[in-house]
CSV table of C-alpha atoms and ligand atoms in Angstrom, one decimal:
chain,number,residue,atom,x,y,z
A,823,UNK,CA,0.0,0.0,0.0
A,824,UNK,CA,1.1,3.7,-0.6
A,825,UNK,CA,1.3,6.3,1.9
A,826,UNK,CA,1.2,9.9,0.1
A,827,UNK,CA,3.0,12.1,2.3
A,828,UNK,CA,1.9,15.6,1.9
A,829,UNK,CA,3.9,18.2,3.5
A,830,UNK,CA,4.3,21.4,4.0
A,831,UNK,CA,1.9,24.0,2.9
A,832,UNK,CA,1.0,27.8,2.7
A,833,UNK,CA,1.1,28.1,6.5
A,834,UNK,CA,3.3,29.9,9.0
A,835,UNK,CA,4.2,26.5,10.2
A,836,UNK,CA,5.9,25.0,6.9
A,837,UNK,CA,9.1,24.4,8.7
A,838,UNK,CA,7.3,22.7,11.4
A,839,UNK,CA,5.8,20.3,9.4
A,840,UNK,CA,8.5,19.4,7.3
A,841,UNK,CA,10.1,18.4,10.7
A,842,UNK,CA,7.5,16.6,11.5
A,843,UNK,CA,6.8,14.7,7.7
A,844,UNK,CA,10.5,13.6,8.3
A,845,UNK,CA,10.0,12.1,11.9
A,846,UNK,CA,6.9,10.2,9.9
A,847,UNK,CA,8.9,8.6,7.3
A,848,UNK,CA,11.3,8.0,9.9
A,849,UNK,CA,9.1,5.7,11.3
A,850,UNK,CA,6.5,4.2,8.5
A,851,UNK,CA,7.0,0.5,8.7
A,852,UNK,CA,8.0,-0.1,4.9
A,853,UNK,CA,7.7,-3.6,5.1
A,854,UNK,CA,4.2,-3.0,4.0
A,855,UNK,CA,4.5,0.4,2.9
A,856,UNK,CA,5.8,2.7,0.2
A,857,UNK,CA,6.3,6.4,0.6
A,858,UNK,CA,4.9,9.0,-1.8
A,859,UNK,CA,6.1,12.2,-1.2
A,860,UNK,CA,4.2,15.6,-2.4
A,861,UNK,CA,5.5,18.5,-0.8
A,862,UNK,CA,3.1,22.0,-1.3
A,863,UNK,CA,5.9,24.9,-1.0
A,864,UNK,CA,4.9,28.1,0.2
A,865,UNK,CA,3.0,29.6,-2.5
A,866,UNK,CA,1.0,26.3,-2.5
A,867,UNK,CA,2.3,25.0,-5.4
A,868,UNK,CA,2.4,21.1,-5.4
A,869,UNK,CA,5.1,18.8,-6.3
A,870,UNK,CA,5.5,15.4,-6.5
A,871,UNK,CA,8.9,13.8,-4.8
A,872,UNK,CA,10.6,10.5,-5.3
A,873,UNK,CA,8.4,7.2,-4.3
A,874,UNK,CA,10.5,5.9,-0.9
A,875,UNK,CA,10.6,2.1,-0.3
A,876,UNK,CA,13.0,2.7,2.5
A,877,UNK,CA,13.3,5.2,5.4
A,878,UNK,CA,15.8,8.1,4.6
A,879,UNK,CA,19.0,8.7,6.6
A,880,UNK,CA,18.2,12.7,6.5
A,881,UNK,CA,15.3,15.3,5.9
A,882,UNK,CA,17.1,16.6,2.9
A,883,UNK,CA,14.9,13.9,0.6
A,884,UNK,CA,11.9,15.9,1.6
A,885,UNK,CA,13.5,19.4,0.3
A,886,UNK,CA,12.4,18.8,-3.4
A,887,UNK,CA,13.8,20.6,-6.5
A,888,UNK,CA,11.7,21.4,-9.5
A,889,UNK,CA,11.6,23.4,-12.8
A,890,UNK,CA,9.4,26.3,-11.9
A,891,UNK,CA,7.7,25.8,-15.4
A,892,UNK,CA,6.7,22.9,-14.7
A,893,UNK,CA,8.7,20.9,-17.0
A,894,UNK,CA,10.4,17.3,-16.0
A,895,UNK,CA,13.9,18.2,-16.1
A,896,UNK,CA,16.4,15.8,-15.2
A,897,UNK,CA,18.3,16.4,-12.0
A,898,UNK,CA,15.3,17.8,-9.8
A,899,UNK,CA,13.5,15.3,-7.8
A,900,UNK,CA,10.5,17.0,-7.7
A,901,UNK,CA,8.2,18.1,-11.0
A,902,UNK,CA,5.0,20.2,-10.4
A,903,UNK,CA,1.5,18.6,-10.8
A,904,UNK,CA,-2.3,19.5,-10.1
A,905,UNK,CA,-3.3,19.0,-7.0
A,906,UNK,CA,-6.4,16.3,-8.2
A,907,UNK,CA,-3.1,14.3,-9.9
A,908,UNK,CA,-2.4,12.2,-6.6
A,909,UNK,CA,-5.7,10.5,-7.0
A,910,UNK,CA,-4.6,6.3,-7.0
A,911,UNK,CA,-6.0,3.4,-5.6
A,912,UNK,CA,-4.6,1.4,-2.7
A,913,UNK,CA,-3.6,4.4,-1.2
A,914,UNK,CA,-3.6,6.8,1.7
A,915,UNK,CA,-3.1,10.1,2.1
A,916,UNK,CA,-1.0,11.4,5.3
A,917,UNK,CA,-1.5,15.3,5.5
A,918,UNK,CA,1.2,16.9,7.8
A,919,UNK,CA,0.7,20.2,7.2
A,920,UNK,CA,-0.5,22.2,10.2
A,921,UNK,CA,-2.5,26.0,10.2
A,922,UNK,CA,-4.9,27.4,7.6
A,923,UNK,CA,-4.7,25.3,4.4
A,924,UNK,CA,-4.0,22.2,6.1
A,925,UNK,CA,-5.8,21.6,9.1
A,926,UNK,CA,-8.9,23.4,9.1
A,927,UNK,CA,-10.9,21.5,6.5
A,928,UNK,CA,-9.6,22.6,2.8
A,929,UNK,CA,-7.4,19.6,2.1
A,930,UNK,CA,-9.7,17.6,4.0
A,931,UNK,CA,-13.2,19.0,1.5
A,932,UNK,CA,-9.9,18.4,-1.5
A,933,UNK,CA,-9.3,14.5,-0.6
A,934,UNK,CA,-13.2,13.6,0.2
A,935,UNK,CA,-13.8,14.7,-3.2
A,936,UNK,CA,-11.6,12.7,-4.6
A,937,UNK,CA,-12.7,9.6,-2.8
A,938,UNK,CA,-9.1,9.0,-1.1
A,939,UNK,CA,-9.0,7.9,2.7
A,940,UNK,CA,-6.6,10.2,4.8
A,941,UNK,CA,-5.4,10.2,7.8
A,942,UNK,CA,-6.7,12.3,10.8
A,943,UNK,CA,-10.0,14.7,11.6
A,944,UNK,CA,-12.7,15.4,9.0
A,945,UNK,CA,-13.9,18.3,7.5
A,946,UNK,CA,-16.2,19.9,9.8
A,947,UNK,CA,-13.9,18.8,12.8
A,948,UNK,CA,-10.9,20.2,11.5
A,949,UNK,CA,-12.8,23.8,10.4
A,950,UNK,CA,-14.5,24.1,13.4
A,951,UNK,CA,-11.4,23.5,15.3
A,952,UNK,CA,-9.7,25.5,13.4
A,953,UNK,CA,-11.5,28.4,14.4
A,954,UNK,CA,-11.7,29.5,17.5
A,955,UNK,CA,-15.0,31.6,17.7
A,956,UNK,CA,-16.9,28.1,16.5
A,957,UNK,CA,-14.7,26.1,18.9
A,958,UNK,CA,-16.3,28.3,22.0
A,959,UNK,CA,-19.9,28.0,20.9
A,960,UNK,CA,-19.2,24.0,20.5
A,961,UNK,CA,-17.6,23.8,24.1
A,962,UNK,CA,-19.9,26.2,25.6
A,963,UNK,CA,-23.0,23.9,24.3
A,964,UNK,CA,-21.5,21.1,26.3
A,965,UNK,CA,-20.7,23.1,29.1
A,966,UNK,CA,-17.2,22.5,28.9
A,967,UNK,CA,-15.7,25.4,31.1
A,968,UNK,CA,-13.4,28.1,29.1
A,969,UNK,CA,-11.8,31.3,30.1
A,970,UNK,CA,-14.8,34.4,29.5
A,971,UNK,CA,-14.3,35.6,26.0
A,972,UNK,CA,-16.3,38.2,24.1
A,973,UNK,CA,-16.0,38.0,19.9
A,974,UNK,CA,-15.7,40.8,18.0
A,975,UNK,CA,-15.9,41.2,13.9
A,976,UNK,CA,-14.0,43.7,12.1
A,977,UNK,CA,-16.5,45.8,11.2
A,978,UNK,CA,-18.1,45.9,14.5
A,979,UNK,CA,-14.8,47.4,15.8
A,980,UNK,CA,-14.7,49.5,12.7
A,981,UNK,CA,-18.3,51.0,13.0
A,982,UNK,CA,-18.5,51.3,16.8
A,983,UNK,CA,-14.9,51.2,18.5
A,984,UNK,CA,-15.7,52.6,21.6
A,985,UNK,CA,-18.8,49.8,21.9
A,986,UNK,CA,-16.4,47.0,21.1
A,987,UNK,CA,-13.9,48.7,24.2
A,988,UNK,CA,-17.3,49.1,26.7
A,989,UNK,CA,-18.2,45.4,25.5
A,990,UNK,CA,-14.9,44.2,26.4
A,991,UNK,CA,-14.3,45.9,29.6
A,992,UNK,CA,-17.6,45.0,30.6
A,993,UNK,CA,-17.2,41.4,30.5
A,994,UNK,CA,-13.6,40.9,31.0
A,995,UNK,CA,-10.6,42.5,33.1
A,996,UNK,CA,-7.1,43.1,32.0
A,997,UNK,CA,-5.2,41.5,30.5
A,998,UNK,CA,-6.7,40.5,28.0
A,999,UNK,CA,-5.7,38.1,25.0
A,1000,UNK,CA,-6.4,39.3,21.2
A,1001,UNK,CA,-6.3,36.5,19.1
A,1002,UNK,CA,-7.8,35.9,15.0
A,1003,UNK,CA,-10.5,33.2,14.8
A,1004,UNK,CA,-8.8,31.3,12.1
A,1005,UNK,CA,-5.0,30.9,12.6
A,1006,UNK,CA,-2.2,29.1,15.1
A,1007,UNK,CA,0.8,29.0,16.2
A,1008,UNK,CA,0.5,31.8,18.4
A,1009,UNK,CA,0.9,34.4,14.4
A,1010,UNK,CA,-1.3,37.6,15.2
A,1011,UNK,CA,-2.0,36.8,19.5
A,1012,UNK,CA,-1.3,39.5,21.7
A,1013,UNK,CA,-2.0,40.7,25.4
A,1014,UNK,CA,-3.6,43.5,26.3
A,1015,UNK,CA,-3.2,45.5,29.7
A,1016,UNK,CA,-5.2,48.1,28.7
A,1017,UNK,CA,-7.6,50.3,26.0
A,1018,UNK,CA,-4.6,51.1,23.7
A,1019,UNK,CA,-3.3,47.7,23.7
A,1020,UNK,CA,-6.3,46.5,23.3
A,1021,UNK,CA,-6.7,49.0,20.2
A,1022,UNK,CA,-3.2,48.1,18.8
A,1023,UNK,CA,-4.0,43.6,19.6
A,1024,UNK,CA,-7.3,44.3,17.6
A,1025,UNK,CA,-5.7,46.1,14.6
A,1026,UNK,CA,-3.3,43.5,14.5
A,1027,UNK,CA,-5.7,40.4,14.5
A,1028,UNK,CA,-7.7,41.6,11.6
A,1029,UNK,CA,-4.5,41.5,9.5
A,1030,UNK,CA,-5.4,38.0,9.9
A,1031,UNK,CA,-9.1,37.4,9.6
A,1032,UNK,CA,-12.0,39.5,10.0
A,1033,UNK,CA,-13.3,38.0,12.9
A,1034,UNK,CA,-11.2,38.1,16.2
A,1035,UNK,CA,-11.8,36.8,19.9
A,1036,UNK,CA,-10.8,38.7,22.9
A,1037,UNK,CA,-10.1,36.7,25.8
A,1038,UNK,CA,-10.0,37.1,29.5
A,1039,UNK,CA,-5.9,36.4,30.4
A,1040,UNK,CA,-5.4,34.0,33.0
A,1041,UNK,CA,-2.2,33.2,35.1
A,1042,UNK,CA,-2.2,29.6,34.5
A,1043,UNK,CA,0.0,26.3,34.2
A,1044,UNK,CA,-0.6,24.9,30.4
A,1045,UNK,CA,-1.3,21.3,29.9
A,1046,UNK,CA,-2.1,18.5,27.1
A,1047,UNK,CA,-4.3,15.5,26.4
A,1048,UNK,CA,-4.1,13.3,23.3
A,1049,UNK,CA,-6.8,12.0,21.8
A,1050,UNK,CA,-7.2,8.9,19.3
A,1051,UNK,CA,-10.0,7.2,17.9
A,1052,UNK,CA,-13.2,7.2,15.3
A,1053,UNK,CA,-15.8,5.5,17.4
A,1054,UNK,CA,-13.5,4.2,20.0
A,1055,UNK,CA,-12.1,7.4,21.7
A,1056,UNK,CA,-8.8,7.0,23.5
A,1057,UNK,CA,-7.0,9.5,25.6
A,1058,UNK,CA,-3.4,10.1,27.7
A,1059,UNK,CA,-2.6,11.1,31.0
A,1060,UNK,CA,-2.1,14.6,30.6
A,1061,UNK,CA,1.5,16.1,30.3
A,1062,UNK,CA,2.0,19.5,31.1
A,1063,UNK,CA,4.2,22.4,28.9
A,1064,UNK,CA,6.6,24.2,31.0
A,1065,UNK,CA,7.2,27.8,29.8
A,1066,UNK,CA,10.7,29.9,30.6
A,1067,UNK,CA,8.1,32.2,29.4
A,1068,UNK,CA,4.6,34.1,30.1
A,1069,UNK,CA,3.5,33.8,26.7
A,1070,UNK,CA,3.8,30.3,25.3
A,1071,UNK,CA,4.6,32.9,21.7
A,1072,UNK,CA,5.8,31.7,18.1
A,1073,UNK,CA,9.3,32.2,19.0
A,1074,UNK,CA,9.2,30.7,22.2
A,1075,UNK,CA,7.4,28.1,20.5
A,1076,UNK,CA,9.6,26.9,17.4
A,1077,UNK,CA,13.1,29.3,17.7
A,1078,UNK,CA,14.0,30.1,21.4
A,1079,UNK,CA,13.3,26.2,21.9
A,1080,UNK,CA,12.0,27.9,25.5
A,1081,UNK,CA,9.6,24.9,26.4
A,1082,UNK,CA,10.2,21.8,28.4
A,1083,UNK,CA,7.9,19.0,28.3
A,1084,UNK,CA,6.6,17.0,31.8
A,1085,UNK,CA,5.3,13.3,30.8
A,1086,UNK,CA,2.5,13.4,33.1
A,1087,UNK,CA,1.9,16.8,34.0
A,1088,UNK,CA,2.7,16.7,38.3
A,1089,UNK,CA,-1.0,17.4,38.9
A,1090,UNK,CA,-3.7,16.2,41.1
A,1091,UNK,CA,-5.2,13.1,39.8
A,1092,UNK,CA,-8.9,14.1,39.8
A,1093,UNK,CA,-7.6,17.1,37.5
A,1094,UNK,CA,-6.2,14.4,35.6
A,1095,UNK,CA,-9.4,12.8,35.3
A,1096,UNK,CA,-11.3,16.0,34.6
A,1097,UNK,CA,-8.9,16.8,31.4
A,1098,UNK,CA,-9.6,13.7,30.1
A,1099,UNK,CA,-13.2,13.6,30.2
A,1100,UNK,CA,-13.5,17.3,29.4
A,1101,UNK,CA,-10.8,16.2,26.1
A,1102,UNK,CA,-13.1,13.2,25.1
A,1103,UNK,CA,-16.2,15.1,25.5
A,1104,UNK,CA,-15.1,18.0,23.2
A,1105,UNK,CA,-13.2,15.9,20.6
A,1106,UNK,CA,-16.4,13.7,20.6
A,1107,UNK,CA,-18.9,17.3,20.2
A,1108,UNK,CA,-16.7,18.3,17.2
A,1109,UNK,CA,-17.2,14.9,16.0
A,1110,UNK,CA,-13.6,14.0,15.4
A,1111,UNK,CA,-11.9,11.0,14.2
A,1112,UNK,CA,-8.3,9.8,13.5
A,1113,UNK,CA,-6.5,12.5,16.3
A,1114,UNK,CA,-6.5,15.7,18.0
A,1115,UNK,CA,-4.6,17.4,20.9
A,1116,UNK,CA,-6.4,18.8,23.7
A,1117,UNK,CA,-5.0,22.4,25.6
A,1118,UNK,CA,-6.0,23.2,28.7
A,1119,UNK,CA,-5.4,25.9,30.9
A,1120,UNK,CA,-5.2,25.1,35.0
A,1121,UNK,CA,-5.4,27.8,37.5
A,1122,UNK,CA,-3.4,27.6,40.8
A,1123,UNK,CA,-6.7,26.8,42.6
A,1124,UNK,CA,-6.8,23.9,39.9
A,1125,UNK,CA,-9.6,25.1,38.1
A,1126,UNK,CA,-9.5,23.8,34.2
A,1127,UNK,CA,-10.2,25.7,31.1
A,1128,UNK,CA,-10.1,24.0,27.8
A,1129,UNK,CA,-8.7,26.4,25.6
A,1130,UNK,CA,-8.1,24.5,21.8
A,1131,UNK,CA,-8.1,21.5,19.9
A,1132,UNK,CA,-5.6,21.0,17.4
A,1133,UNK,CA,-6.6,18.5,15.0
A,1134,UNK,CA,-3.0,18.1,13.6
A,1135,UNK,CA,-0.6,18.7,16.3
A,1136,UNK,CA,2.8,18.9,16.4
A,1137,UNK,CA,4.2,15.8,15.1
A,1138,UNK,CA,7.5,15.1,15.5
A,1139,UNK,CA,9.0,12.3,17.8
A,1140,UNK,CA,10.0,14.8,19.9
A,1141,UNK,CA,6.0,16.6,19.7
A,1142,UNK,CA,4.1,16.2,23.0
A,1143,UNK,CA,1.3,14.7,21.2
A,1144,UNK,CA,3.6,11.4,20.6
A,1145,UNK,CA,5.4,11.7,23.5
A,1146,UNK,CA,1.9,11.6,25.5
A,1147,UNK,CA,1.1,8.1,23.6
A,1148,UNK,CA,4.5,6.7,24.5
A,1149,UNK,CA,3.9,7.4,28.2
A,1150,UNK,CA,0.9,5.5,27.8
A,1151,UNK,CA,3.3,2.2,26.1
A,1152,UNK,CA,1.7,3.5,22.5
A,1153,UNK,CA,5.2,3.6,20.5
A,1154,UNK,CA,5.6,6.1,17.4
A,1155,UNK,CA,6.0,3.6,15.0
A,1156,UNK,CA,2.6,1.8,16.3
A,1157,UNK,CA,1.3,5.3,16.3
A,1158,UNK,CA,1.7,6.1,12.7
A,1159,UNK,CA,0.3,2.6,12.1
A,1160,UNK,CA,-2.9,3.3,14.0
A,1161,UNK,CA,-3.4,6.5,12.6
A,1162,UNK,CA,-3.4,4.9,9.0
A,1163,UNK,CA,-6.0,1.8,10.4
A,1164,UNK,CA,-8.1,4.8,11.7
A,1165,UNK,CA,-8.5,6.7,8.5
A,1166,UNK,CA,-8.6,3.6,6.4
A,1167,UNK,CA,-11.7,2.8,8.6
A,1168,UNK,CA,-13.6,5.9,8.2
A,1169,UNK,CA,-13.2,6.0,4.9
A,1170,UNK,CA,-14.8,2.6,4.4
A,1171,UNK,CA,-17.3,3.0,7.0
A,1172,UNK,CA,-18.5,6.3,5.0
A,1173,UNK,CA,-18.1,4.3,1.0
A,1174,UNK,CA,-20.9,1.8,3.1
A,1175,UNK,CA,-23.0,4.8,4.4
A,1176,UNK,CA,-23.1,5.6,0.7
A,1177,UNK,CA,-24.3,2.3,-0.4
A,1178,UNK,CA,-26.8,2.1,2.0
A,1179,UNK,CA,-28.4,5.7,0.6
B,601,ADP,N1,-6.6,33.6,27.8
B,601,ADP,C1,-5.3,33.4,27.9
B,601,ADP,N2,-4.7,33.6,29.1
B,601,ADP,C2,-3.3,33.4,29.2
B,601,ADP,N3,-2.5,33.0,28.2
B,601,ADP,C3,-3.1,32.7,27.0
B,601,ADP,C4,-4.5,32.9,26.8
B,601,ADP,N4,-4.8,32.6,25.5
B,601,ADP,C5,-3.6,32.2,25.0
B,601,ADP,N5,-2.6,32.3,25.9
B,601,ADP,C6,-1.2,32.0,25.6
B,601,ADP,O1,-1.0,32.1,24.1
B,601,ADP,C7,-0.6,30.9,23.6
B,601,ADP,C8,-1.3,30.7,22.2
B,601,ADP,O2,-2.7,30.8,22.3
B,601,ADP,P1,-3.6,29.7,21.6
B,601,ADP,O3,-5.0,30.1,21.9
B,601,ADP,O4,-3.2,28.4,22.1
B,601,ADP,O5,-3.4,29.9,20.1
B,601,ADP,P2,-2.7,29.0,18.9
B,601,ADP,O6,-3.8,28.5,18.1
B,601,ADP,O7,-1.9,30.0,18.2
B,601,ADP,O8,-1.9,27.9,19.6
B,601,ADP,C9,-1.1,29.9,24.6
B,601,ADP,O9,-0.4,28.7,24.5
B,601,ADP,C10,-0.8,30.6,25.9
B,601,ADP,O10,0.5,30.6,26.2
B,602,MG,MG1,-2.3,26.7,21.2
């Protein structure tokens, strides 16, 4: 069987998933599997790699060369293609591509219309997930508790700024987090202390999308369940990240390398046991399938907050969404392998929906 490995993409967090596409193929078992790679570069242009039968020694197999006019020219190992040209049978696609683009729905709408199984959430999952104004309405319908929020569109904030401020102040104390609905990896968050900021965080959203959230900010640990399943949901004792910093930022997040990782979090276990219902409860709302990673925010007095799900989380071996299945015996390898089974399932348990129509 053939795995298409599609890597990449338009988003801020390219560089992360190539990292994470090569951790994959680290792993595949390719005793029973072959390796297709199709990288989509930055302007999301796609481009069809080598066909792996064994595991590379280094990532530089996944940095393709091409003609840019889209001719097959010897000595590149990539040549452009159209996207719908990775339709085959007997085969599977594995999207690592994290952000807008990738995870929140597009590629999944792309591959359901071609009629390929693919590994991980669906595509209402992954665009609800995606965004985090829909994410708040889901949780808040099955009273999952979140930090107070109030969202506010572009042209709200445009027509009636100082309404938007009273709104905000109203509901909510200082400081406050801005964040755009439909992004990740901490690109266009800030905090707020007061009106101007909050004036500056707002302008600076809506470079992003038109729709924004702002959030109440809370002083609170940060800490992670993995999910797994279709039907069947599975989670992990939680783990916890451990910032050098206040703001778990982009920076701090893929440069400064300023996070630690604690395999389980050191937390009481009924909080335990809380994040893990609350995780299974709002992966199962969203109706997801194949994976997701589950944030939480836990207060000092050890109150929990769900604050995302990422429906295609950091990958690589060294991601806290493996690393969360290892402490539970799950190996990466036998990861990868599950997540494949998964998505292999739901796509014939939907072709026999069909039938049945
Ligand atoms: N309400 C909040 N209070 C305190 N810190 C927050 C809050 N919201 C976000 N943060 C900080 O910003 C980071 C990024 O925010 P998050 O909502 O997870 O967005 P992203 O989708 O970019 O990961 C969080 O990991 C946390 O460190
Ligand atoms: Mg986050």
């Amino acid at each position: 069987m053939k795995i298409i490995l599609l890597y990449g993409g338009k988003s801020p967090e390219h560089d992360v998933a190539i990292l994470s596409a090569f951790s994959v193929i680290s792993a595949v078992y390719f005793d029973y599997y072959q390796v297709q790679l199709v990288y989509i570069d930055k302007t999301g242009q796609w481009v069809k790699g080598p066909l792996l039968t064994e595991a590379p020694e280094t990532d530089e197999v996944l940095r393709l060369t091409w003609d840019p006019t889209g001719n097959v020219v010897e000595g590149f190992s990539g040549r452009v293609i159209g996207a719908g040209e990775i339709k085959e049978d007997n085969a599977i696609v594995f999207p690592v591509l994290h952000g807008p683009n990738g995870e929140d729905g597009t590629i999944q709408g792309f591959l359901e219309t071609l009629d390929m199984p693919y590994v991980g959430t669906g595509v209402m999952t992954s665009a609800c997930a995606m965004d985090k104004i829909m994410t708040k309405y889901i949780l808040q319908a099955g009273g999952i508790p979140q930090v107070p929020y109030v969202p506010v569109l572009k042209n709200q904030w445009k027509e009636n700024p100082k309404q938007v401020f009273d709104k905000c102040e109203g509901m909510l104390l200082y400081p406050m987090f801005i964040k755009p609905a439909n992004m990740g990896s901490s690109v266009g968050i800030s905090r707020a202390e007061n009106r101007e900021e909050l004036q500056n965080a707002l302008q600076e959203a809506y470079l992003y999308d038109s729709r924004a959230l702002v959030e109440q900010g809370i002083d609170a640990r940060e800490i992670e369940v993995a999910v797994l399943g279709n039907d069947d949901v599975r989670t992990t004792l939680p783990g916890e990240v451990v910032k050098e910093v206040a703001f778990y930022d982009y920076n701090a997040k893929y440069i400064d390398n300023k996070i630690q990782m604690a395999i389980p979090a050191d937390i009481p276990e009924d909080v335990m046991e809380k994040a893990r219902d609350y995780a299974k409860l709002a992966y199962t709302m969203l109706g997801g399938s194949g994976l997701s990673r589950c944030d939480f925010f836990l207060t000092n007095k050890n109150e929990l907050f769900l604050n995302e799900l990422n429906t295609m989380p950091g990958f690589t071996e060294f991601s806290m969404y493996p690393l969360l299945w290892e402490n539970m015996g799950l190996k990466y390898s036998d990861l990868i392998e599950e997540l494949i089974q998964l998505g292999l399932k739901r796509h014939e348990m939907k072709a026999a929906l069909h039938l049945n129509n």
